[in-house]
Amino acid sequence: MRTASSLLSFLAVSMFILPPMAMADGYSQPQDYQPPAYRKPADGLVAGYYGKSCPDMEGIVQRAVKKAFAADYTIAAGLIRLFFHDFAVGGCDASILIDAPGSERYAAASKTLRGFELIEAIKTELEAKCPKTVSCADILTAATRDASREVGVGYWTLVYGRKDGRQSRKEAADKYVPVGRESVTDLVAFFESKGLNVRDLVVLSGAHTIGKASCAAVKPRLCKSKPETLDGKYGDFLRRKCRRGDAEHERVELDGVTPTAFDNGYYKNLERRMGLLETDQKMLHDSRTRSFVQEMAREPEEFKRQFVESMRWLGNVQVLTGSEGEVRSKCSTVNY
């Protein structure tokens, strides 16, 4: 069920019974976990949605993600970011996957998105096993969860039943997806419009503990930052790194200390004045977000626990269910 909202975003599921085979290292919810009342899944999303129609749905997704991660560990950050971009523009309806002139995929903020081929490959396998059954929105949600698991976040259970949208507009992504220079006020307003809170904002920003950003996204921070918000040696490193090559294609690790580990190093870096993006560093200096940054810097396991909670909810926001959407035969195009 969609809810109206103002949009502006950042950077990426749901809930219930934990299958025995799903246990993994890291945080996982107990069997009897019940979400807060205000965070119940949308009507139409249920556990076991594909239990009869496509019983190996989760297994197919998990195996594909595991294989892709073994070949390229950076796919995890790519999928989380892809999932968040889908959520940010119009909710979790797989609109970001549509490959058509004028779609979200062709927005400036989408230029460096990755994971499209993996999602399409999973869809192809599922269509062979369970034709016209599993939505692309559910595939993206499950793949993001499994990618997060691969980097050590832990496993969380999902509800399914999302349907795919039929609209995808480049201008919407251009308007609402951020470029790393938004104010904390803008970001808080966006999250609150989605039923998320300041804690969710800070916790989900922690996904920047893995992945990279382009020098084009970094340069505004180098030009405008004051010494008290940017470590001098780190600033010098970034200037050297981004001086050479194409700013759009030269990449810098979001977490320069532990770039391949999903840990709370992102928050520690903010305390060291080593946040890569301007929007990240601002969170240490804003009274609404500072205490959460400091808490996550002190409590690595609490960060992972909260990340699971926020991601669980993210996949329930503004979903299409029932007759509100469709199940695409191919994720990159709507049905005709």
XYZ file of C-alpha atoms in Angstrom:
336
model
C 0.000 0.000 0.000
C 1.558 3.335 -0.986
C 1.639 6.364 1.255
C 2.160 9.933 0.059
C 5.560 11.419 0.830
C 8.073 14.079 0.061
C 11.280 12.513 -1.134
C 14.969 13.226 -0.904
C 17.250 10.243 -0.145
C 20.502 8.763 0.803
C 22.643 6.013 -0.033
C 19.647 -0.538 1.671
C 13.481 -5.595 4.095
C 10.997 -7.309 6.245
C 10.241 -10.160 8.812
C 9.011 -13.234 10.664
C 9.924 -16.933 11.111
C 13.604 -17.871 10.858
C 14.186 -21.095 8.912
C 16.769 -23.406 10.508
C 19.008 -23.257 7.419
C 19.101 -19.486 7.623
C 21.279 -19.171 10.721
C 24.503 -17.284 10.038
C 27.339 -15.615 11.882
C 26.348 -12.197 13.156
C 23.084 -10.852 14.464
C 19.818 -12.684 13.892
C 16.417 -12.282 15.455
C 15.056 -14.860 17.911
C 12.308 -17.169 16.703
C 9.635 -15.341 18.687
C 10.647 -11.855 17.539
C 7.751 -9.453 17.057
C 8.352 -5.992 15.551
C 7.092 -2.849 17.246
C 3.409 -2.262 16.529
C 4.160 0.824 14.450
C 6.477 -1.236 12.231
C 4.212 -4.027 11.146
C 4.609 -5.016 7.476
C 2.216 -3.612 4.921
C -1.024 -5.458 4.268
C -0.334 -8.152 1.706
C 3.213 -8.925 2.848
C 3.391 -12.276 4.619
C 5.875 -14.912 5.685
C 5.877 -17.964 3.453
C 4.327 -16.079 0.539
C 6.137 -18.337 -1.953
C 5.934 -21.469 0.191
C 3.767 -23.339 -2.322
C 4.157 -21.364 -5.538
C 7.983 -21.210 -5.518
C 9.380 -23.005 -2.455
C 13.060 -22.639 -3.427
C 12.794 -18.912 -4.133
C 15.057 -17.885 -1.240
C 17.521 -20.685 -1.957
C 17.892 -19.596 -5.579
C 18.524 -15.998 -4.545
C 20.957 -16.954 -1.785
C 23.042 -19.200 -4.017
C 23.254 -16.592 -6.764
C 24.304 -13.841 -4.358
C 26.872 -16.073 -2.662
C 28.406 -16.971 -6.025
C 28.485 -13.332 -7.133
C 30.028 -12.244 -3.827
C 32.746 -14.901 -4.107
C 33.646 -13.517 -7.527
C 33.463 -9.845 -6.493
C 32.938 -8.837 -2.863
C 32.022 -5.284 -3.884
C 28.676 -6.543 -5.195
C 27.369 -6.339 -1.607
C 27.742 -2.571 -1.461
C 26.332 -2.369 -4.978
C 23.153 -4.234 -4.057
C 22.580 -2.263 -0.854
C 22.887 0.972 -2.799
C 20.645 -0.279 -5.610
C 17.992 -1.266 -3.071
C 18.151 2.117 -1.376
C 17.810 4.002 -4.657
C 14.725 1.948 -5.456
C 13.227 2.751 -2.049
C 14.129 6.443 -2.212
C 12.302 7.467 -5.356
C 8.952 5.743 -5.006
C 9.170 2.887 -2.572
C 10.220 -0.734 -3.004
C 8.606 -1.431 -6.372
C 11.669 -2.328 -8.505
C 11.226 0.839 -10.579
C 15.002 1.362 -10.555
C 15.410 -1.864 -12.559
C 13.388 -0.686 -15.578
C 15.703 -0.064 -18.527
C 13.873 2.357 -20.799
C 14.512 5.872 -22.107
C 13.608 8.373 -19.411
C 13.641 5.827 -16.558
C 15.307 6.223 -13.144
C 18.183 4.137 -14.407
C 19.285 7.047 -16.602
C 19.327 9.686 -13.866
C 22.616 11.306 -12.899
C 22.516 9.667 -9.475
C 22.103 6.235 -11.090
C 25.236 6.360 -13.237
C 27.333 4.249 -10.884
C 24.632 1.839 -9.692
C 25.514 -1.842 -9.936
C 23.801 -5.190 -9.565
C 21.308 -4.990 -12.429
C 22.759 -8.019 -14.211
C 22.708 -10.149 -11.070
C 19.056 -9.369 -10.341
C 18.122 -10.126 -13.953
C 20.026 -13.422 -13.846
C 18.176 -14.433 -10.682
C 14.881 -13.472 -12.309
C 15.693 -15.612 -15.352
C 16.369 -18.641 -13.153
C 13.198 -18.079 -11.159
C 11.126 -17.698 -14.318
C 12.409 -21.092 -15.463
C 11.382 -22.688 -12.157
C 8.309 -20.621 -11.240
C 7.005 -18.614 -14.224
C 5.235 -15.306 -13.541
C 5.398 -15.828 -9.781
C 8.236 -13.977 -8.032
C 8.321 -10.191 -8.333
C 11.482 -8.258 -9.077
C 10.806 -6.156 -5.974
C 10.944 -9.274 -3.803
C 14.073 -10.495 -5.595
C 15.879 -7.203 -4.969
C 14.785 -7.212 -1.330
C 16.004 -10.775 -0.764
C 19.259 -10.261 -2.668
C 20.064 -7.181 -0.591
C 19.452 -9.114 2.620
C 21.680 -11.949 1.429
C 24.429 -9.556 0.312
C 24.344 -7.938 3.746
C 24.686 -11.379 5.276
C 27.774 -12.078 3.156
C 29.597 -9.060 4.591
C 28.777 -10.088 8.154
C 25.682 -8.128 9.087
C 23.753 -11.269 9.948
C 20.546 -12.805 8.680
C 17.059 -11.414 9.063
C 13.825 -12.979 7.908
C 11.608 -11.473 5.262
C 7.983 -11.201 4.360
C 7.091 -11.229 0.673
C 4.303 -10.263 -1.665
C 5.619 -7.001 -3.131
C 4.490 -6.253 -6.650
C 6.440 -4.462 -9.371
C 5.588 -0.938 -10.433
C 4.986 0.135 -14.005
C 6.400 3.653 -13.770
C 10.007 4.821 -13.595
C 10.878 8.460 -14.230
C 14.355 9.895 -14.601
C 13.216 13.320 -13.432
C 11.997 11.857 -10.131
C 15.407 10.350 -9.420
C 17.138 13.559 -10.520
C 14.953 15.525 -8.140
C 14.968 13.342 -5.068
C 18.102 11.170 -4.933
C 20.829 13.096 -3.099
C 24.316 13.867 -4.313
C 26.007 13.970 -0.912
C 25.551 17.666 -0.119
C 22.112 17.695 1.547
C 21.609 19.198 4.983
C 20.826 17.043 7.994
C 17.459 18.818 8.139
C 16.659 17.667 4.588
C 17.650 14.095 5.379
C 15.700 13.977 8.636
C 12.610 15.307 6.852
C 12.946 12.681 4.137
C 13.297 9.818 6.587
C 10.403 11.006 8.700
C 8.206 11.247 5.604
C 8.832 7.524 5.133
C 7.985 6.572 8.698
C 11.660 6.343 9.608
C 13.407 8.325 12.316
C 16.704 10.034 13.072
C 18.184 6.839 14.453
C 17.323 5.046 11.195
C 19.047 7.824 9.260
C 22.267 7.463 11.232
C 22.193 3.667 11.234
C 21.463 3.258 7.515
C 24.159 5.801 6.709
C 26.492 3.262 8.307
C 26.217 1.236 5.097
C 28.944 3.622 3.973
C 31.343 1.410 5.889
C 31.740 -0.481 2.583
C 31.766 0.661 -1.019
C 33.212 3.615 -2.865
C 32.205 7.090 -4.018
C 33.321 9.085 -7.039
C 35.679 12.011 -6.690
C 32.892 14.146 -8.139
C 30.902 13.451 -4.960
C 33.922 14.163 -2.757
C 35.177 17.440 -4.243
C 32.529 19.698 -2.629
C 33.764 18.526 0.774
C 37.335 19.375 -0.141
C 36.380 22.855 -1.314
C 34.092 23.892 1.550
C 35.126 21.977 4.674
C 36.617 23.803 7.630
C 39.680 22.369 9.435
C 37.543 21.364 12.417
C 35.426 19.115 10.170
C 38.134 17.579 7.941
C 41.329 15.932 9.147
C 44.267 17.633 7.452
C 46.149 14.510 6.391
C 42.972 12.862 5.161
C 42.093 15.981 3.189
C 45.550 16.004 1.588
C 45.159 12.338 0.645
C 41.784 12.994 -0.977
C 43.120 15.969 -2.924
C 45.964 13.861 -4.305
C 43.627 10.983 -5.092
C 41.052 13.155 -6.834
C 43.499 15.394 -8.654
C 44.251 12.742 -11.211
C 41.880 11.146 -13.678
C 38.224 11.673 -14.419
C 36.316 12.877 -11.348
C 33.265 10.862 -12.401
C 35.204 7.607 -12.661
C 37.966 7.950 -10.065
C 36.738 6.136 -6.947
C 37.556 6.492 -3.250
C 36.720 4.063 -0.436
C 33.915 5.392 1.763
C 35.714 3.908 4.765
C 39.424 4.456 4.249
C 40.457 2.480 7.345
C 38.552 -0.830 7.027
C 37.074 -0.590 3.508
C 36.167 -4.277 3.122
C 34.665 -4.872 6.582
C 31.058 -4.158 7.510
C 31.833 -2.682 10.907
C 31.331 0.511 12.879
C 34.498 2.042 11.447
C 32.355 4.529 9.517
C 31.297 6.183 12.792
C 34.816 6.129 14.203
C 35.968 7.862 11.041
C 33.394 10.611 11.575
C 34.832 11.173 15.047
C 38.288 11.425 13.450
C 36.928 14.006 10.951
C 37.437 11.435 8.186
C 33.937 11.139 6.765
C 34.268 10.970 2.993
C 31.006 12.687 2.077
C 29.889 16.072 3.320
C 26.509 14.681 4.395
C 28.214 11.999 6.476
C 30.482 14.342 8.402
C 27.624 16.743 9.127
C 25.959 14.108 11.275
C 28.677 14.360 13.915
C 28.182 18.099 14.184
C 24.376 18.207 14.306
C 22.733 17.928 17.718
C 19.973 15.668 16.367
C 22.347 13.004 15.071
C 25.550 13.383 17.122
C 24.576 11.123 20.028
C 23.600 8.299 17.660
C 26.923 8.596 15.800
C 28.782 8.416 19.101
C 26.721 5.446 20.268
C 27.380 3.473 17.082
C 31.098 4.297 17.308
C 31.177 2.774 20.810
C 28.896 -0.210 20.211
C 29.744 -2.304 17.111
C 27.190 -5.029 17.843
C 24.472 -2.478 18.536
C 25.190 -0.955 15.131
C 24.647 -4.302 13.403
C 21.506 -4.981 15.430
C 20.060 -1.593 14.581
C 21.074 -1.937 10.941
C 19.034 -5.136 10.728
C 16.032 -3.397 12.302
C 16.210 -0.409 9.967
C 16.721 -2.549 6.873
C 13.860 -4.795 7.911
C 11.574 -1.777 7.954
C 12.989 -0.188 4.812
C 11.710 -3.041 2.681
C 8.157 -2.493 3.947
C 7.869 1.167 2.990
C 5.601 2.229 0.113
C 5.250 -1.243 -1.347
C 2.704 -2.275 -3.954
C 0.640 -5.350 -3.126
C -2.241 -7.269 -4.662
C -3.581 -5.593 -7.789
C -1.579 -2.381 -7.231
C 1.296 -3.723 -9.322
C 2.404 -6.652 -11.448
C 4.935 -9.470 -11.531
C 7.261 -8.606 -14.392
C 8.457 -11.390 -16.646
C 11.729 -9.509 -17.024
C 12.979 -7.045 -14.422
C 14.240 -4.519 -16.946
C 10.896 -4.030 -18.662
C 7.249 -3.778 -17.716
C 4.769 -6.355 -18.997
C 2.876 -5.584 -22.204
